XYZ file of C-alpha atoms in Angstrom:
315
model
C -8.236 9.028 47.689
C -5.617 6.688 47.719
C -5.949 4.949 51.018
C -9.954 3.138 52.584
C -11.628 4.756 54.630
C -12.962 2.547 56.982
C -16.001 3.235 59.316
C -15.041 3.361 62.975
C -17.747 0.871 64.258
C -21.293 -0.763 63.267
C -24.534 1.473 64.159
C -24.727 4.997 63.803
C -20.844 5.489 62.800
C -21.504 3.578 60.067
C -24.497 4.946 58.881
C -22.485 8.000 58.948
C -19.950 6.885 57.328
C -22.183 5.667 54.347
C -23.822 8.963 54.322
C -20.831 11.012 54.201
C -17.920 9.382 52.323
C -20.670 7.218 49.760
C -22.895 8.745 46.812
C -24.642 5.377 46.215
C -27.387 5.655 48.141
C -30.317 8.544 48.059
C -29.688 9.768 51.943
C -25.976 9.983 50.576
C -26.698 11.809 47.613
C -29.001 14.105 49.275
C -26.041 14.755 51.309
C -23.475 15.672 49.371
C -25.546 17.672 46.986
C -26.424 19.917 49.621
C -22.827 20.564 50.809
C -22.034 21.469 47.593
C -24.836 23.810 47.172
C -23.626 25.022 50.882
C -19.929 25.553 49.330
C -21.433 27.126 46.659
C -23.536 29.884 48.853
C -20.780 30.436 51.383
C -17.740 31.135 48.344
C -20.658 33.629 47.115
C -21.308 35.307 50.487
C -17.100 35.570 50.602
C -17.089 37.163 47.074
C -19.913 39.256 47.390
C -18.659 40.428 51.149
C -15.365 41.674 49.329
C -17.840 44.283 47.543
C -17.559 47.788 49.382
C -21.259 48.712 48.283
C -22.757 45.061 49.523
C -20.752 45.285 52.911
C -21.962 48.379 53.475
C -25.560 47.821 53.076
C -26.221 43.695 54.088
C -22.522 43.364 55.984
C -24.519 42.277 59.328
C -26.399 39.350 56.912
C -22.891 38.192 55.513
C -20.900 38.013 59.118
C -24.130 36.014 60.115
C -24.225 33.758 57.046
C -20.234 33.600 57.114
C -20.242 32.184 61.076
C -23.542 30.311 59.937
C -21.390 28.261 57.325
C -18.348 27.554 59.541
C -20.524 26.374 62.127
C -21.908 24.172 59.272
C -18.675 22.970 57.776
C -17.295 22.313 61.553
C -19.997 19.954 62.354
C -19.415 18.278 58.979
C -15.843 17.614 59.828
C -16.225 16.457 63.525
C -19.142 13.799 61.738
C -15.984 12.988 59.072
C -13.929 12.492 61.912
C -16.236 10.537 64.113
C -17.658 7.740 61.838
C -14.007 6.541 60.710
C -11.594 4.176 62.402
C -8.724 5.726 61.453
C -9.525 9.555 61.731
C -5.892 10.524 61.116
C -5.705 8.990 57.972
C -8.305 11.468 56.518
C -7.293 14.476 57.863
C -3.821 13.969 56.212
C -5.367 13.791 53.283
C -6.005 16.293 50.184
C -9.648 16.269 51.326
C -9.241 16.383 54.809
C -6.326 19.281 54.393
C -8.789 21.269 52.870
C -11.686 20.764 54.818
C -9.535 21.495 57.785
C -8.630 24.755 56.131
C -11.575 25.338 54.767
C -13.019 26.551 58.215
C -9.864 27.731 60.209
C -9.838 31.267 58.240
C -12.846 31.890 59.823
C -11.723 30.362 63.455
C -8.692 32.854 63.092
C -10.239 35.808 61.957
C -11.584 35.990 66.113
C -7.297 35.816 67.075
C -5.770 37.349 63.311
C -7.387 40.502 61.922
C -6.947 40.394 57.854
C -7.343 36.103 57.790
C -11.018 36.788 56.335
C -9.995 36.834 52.733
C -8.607 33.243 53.218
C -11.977 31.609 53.287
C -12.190 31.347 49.771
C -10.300 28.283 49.392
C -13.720 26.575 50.553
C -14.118 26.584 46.388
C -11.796 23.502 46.568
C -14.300 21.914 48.071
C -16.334 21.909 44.784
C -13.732 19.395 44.030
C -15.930 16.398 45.447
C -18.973 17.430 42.754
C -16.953 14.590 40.411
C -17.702 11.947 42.835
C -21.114 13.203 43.741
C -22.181 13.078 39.492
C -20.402 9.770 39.374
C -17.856 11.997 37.122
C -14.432 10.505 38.400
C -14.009 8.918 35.318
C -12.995 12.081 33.444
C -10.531 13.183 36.185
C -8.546 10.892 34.688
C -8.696 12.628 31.304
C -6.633 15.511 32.771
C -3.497 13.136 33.004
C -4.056 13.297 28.993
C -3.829 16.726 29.332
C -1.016 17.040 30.965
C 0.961 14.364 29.018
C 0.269 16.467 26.252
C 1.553 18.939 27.977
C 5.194 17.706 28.820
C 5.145 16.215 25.193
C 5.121 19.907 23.576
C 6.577 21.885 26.414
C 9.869 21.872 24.423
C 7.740 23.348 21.480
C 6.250 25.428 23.230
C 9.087 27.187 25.213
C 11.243 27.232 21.604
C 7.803 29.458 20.012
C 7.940 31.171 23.100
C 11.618 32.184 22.993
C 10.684 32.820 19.027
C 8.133 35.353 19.895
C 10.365 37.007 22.715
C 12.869 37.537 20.077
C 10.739 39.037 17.735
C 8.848 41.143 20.280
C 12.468 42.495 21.339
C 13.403 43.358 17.248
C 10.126 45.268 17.313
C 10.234 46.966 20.642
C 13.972 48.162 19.629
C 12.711 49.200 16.428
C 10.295 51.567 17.969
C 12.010 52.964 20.368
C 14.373 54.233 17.744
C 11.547 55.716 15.331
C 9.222 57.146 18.342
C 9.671 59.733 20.593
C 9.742 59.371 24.642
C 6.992 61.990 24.384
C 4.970 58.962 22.826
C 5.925 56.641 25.681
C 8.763 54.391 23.974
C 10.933 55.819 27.054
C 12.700 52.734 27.043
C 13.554 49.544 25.228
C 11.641 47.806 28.375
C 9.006 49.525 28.126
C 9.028 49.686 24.165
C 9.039 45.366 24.511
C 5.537 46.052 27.247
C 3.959 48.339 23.922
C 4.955 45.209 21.658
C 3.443 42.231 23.887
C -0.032 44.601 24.394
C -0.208 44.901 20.194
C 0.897 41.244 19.493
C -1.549 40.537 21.621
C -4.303 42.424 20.240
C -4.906 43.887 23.422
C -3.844 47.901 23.015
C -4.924 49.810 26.209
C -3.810 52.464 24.803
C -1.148 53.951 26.812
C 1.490 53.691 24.634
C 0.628 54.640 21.176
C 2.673 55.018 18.285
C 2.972 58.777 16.727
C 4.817 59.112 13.219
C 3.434 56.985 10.041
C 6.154 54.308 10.187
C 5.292 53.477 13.959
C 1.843 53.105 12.804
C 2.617 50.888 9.712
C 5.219 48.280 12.301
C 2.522 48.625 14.940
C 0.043 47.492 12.173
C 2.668 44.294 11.016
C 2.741 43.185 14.509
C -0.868 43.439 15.281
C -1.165 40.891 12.127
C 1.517 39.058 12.842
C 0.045 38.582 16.312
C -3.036 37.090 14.830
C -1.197 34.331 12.585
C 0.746 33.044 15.324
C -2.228 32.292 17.647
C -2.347 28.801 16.092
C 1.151 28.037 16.451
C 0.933 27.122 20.375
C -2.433 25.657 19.922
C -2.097 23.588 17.236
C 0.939 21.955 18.545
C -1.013 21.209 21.975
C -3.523 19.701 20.026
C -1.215 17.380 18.132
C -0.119 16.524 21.384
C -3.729 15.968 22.614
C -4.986 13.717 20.111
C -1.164 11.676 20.343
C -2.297 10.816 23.800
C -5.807 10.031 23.134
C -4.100 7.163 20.854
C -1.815 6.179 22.963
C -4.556 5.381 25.787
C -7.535 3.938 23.634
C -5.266 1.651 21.038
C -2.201 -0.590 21.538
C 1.056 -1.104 19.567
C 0.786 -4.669 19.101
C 0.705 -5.701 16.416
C -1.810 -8.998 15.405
C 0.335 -12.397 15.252
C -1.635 -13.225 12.150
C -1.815 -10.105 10.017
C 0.440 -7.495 11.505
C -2.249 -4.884 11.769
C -1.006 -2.791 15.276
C -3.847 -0.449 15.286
C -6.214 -2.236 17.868
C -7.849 -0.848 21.190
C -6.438 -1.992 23.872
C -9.938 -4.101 25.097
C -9.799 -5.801 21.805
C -9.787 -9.811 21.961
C -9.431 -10.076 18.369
C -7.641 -8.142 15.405
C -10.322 -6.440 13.680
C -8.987 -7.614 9.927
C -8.554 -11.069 10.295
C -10.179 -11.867 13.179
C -7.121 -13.897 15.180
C -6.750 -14.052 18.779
C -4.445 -11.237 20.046
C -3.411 -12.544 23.514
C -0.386 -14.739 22.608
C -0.600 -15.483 27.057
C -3.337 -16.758 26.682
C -5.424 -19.560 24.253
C -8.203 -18.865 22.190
C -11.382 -19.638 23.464
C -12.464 -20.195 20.155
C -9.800 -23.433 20.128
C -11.404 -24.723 22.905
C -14.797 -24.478 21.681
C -14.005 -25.887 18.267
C -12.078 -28.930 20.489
C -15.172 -29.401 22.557
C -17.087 -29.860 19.349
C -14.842 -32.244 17.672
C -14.841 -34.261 20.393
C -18.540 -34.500 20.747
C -18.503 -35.340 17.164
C -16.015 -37.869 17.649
C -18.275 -39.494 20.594
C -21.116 -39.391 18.510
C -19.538 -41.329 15.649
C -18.213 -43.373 18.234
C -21.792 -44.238 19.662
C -22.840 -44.196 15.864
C -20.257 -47.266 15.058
C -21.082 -49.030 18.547
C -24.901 -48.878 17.580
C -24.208 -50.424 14.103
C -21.726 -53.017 15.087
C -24.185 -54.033 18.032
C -26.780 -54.371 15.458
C -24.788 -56.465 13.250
C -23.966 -58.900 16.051
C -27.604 -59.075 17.222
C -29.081 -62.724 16.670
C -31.574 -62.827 13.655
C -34.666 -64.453 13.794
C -35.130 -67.544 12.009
């Protein structure tokens, strides 16, 4: 979230709040473990229910677990609600949007006939398993994802306009060389036969009838094949650009010019110089320190001898 959450008061809201919105403590990882496993059983209980067979024979056992869970998830929302100081604050949040929709499917299904399907968006729920595993870390390694995604989207649409063209060539080939009686009853419909074989896929319910259908159908099945790694390989590029990009810096090191550092690096990793020209080199200071405890020491060193040298002697 991008705003605190606050608890309301001290004493029991704020236990609740530490149980509810924290995952550092065992009560609060007990907690949140079992709402997930309760998300879990209800989103099954919504699938399964959409099964003719299993709502025939247990539907009684899935309108009772169904009401069981809102009940559930209602509670758990009105807690939410109770133990903060600013309640509004949560609800118009991602989290608190879908918790609050999360449970009015079922509320509406008692005013709207036909709302019970909507329940399934409780699987967004699952969304708070990344704080929960302490995994929130590699949410952020989606925004790689999608950089890489915006960097080859112009690559991307280009092969994809490529392939449309090509599928098109093929699809108007066919329909010239096959007979409607084969399907190819259109040039549309001849481009839906050439998608299905570039793809590999062939239902089957457009087939190709005379030799020289078969032998294009064949070129395109192949051809379908080699340009799988076209897409993905530019992606990847993509990928592994924005890996570097995050982990290592452009800077290049004062004293060597070698630019291929992490970005936590204090010093270059060739020649071993300080990198942050804001700020001095501990090192300097260290080395300072030292010659001027060296320089004291001579100092006491030469006080010492001339002390002894003006000493009286015995006689």
């Amino acid at each position: 979230m991008t705003f605190p959450l606050n608890p309301g008061a001290e004493g029991i809201r704020a236990r609740i709040f530490h149980i509810i919105f924290e995952s550092n403590t065992p009560g609060a990882k007990a907690f949140d473990i079992g709402l997930i496993v309760a998300i879990l059983l209800s989103v099954a209980v919504i699938l399964l229910s959409s099964v003719e067979d299993y709502a025939a024979r247990y539907g009684t056992l899935f309108y009772v677990l169904e009401w069981a869970f809102t009940l559930l998830f209602s509670i758990e929302l009105l807690l939410r609600i109770y133990c903060l100081e600013r309640p509004t604050l949560y609800l118009k949040s991602f989290y608190g949007i879908v918790d609050l929709i999360a449970i009015l499917p079922t509320w509406l299904v008692l005013l709207i006939p036909g709302a019970h399907g909507l329940v399934i968006v409780r699987i967004l729920r699952v969304l708070r398993i990344f704080r929960i595993l302490r995994l929130m870390e590699f949410v952020g390694e989606a925004g790689l994802l999608i950089d890489a995604l915006k960097r080859s989207l112009r690559q991307i649409l280009l092969f994809f306009f490529s392939i449309f063209m090509v599928v098109t060539l093929f699809a108007a080939l066919m329909y010239v060389i096959e007979s409607p009686e084969a399907g190819f009853t259109s040039i549309p419909m001849s481009i839906y036969w050439a998608i299905v074989s570039m793809t590999t896929v062939g239902y089957g319910d457009i087939v190709p009838a005379t030799p020289l259908g078969k032998s294009i159908t064949v070129v395109l099945m192949l051809l379908g094949y080699s340009i799988i790694a076209v897409p993905t390989g530019v992606f990847s590029a993509q990928v592994i650009r924005s890996i570097r990009e995050d982990r290592y810096s452009d800077e290049a090191c004062p004293g060597c010019g070698h630019d291929r550092h992490e970005k936590r690096a204090r010093y270059c990793m060739r020649c071993g110089t300080w990198l942050d020209e804001d700020s001095e080199d501990p090192r300097k200071k260290d080395d300072e320190n030292k010659d001027d405890q060296e320089k004291d020491d001579e100092n006491k060193d030469d006080q010492e001898k001339d002390e002894d040298k003006n000493a009286p002697q015995d006689s």
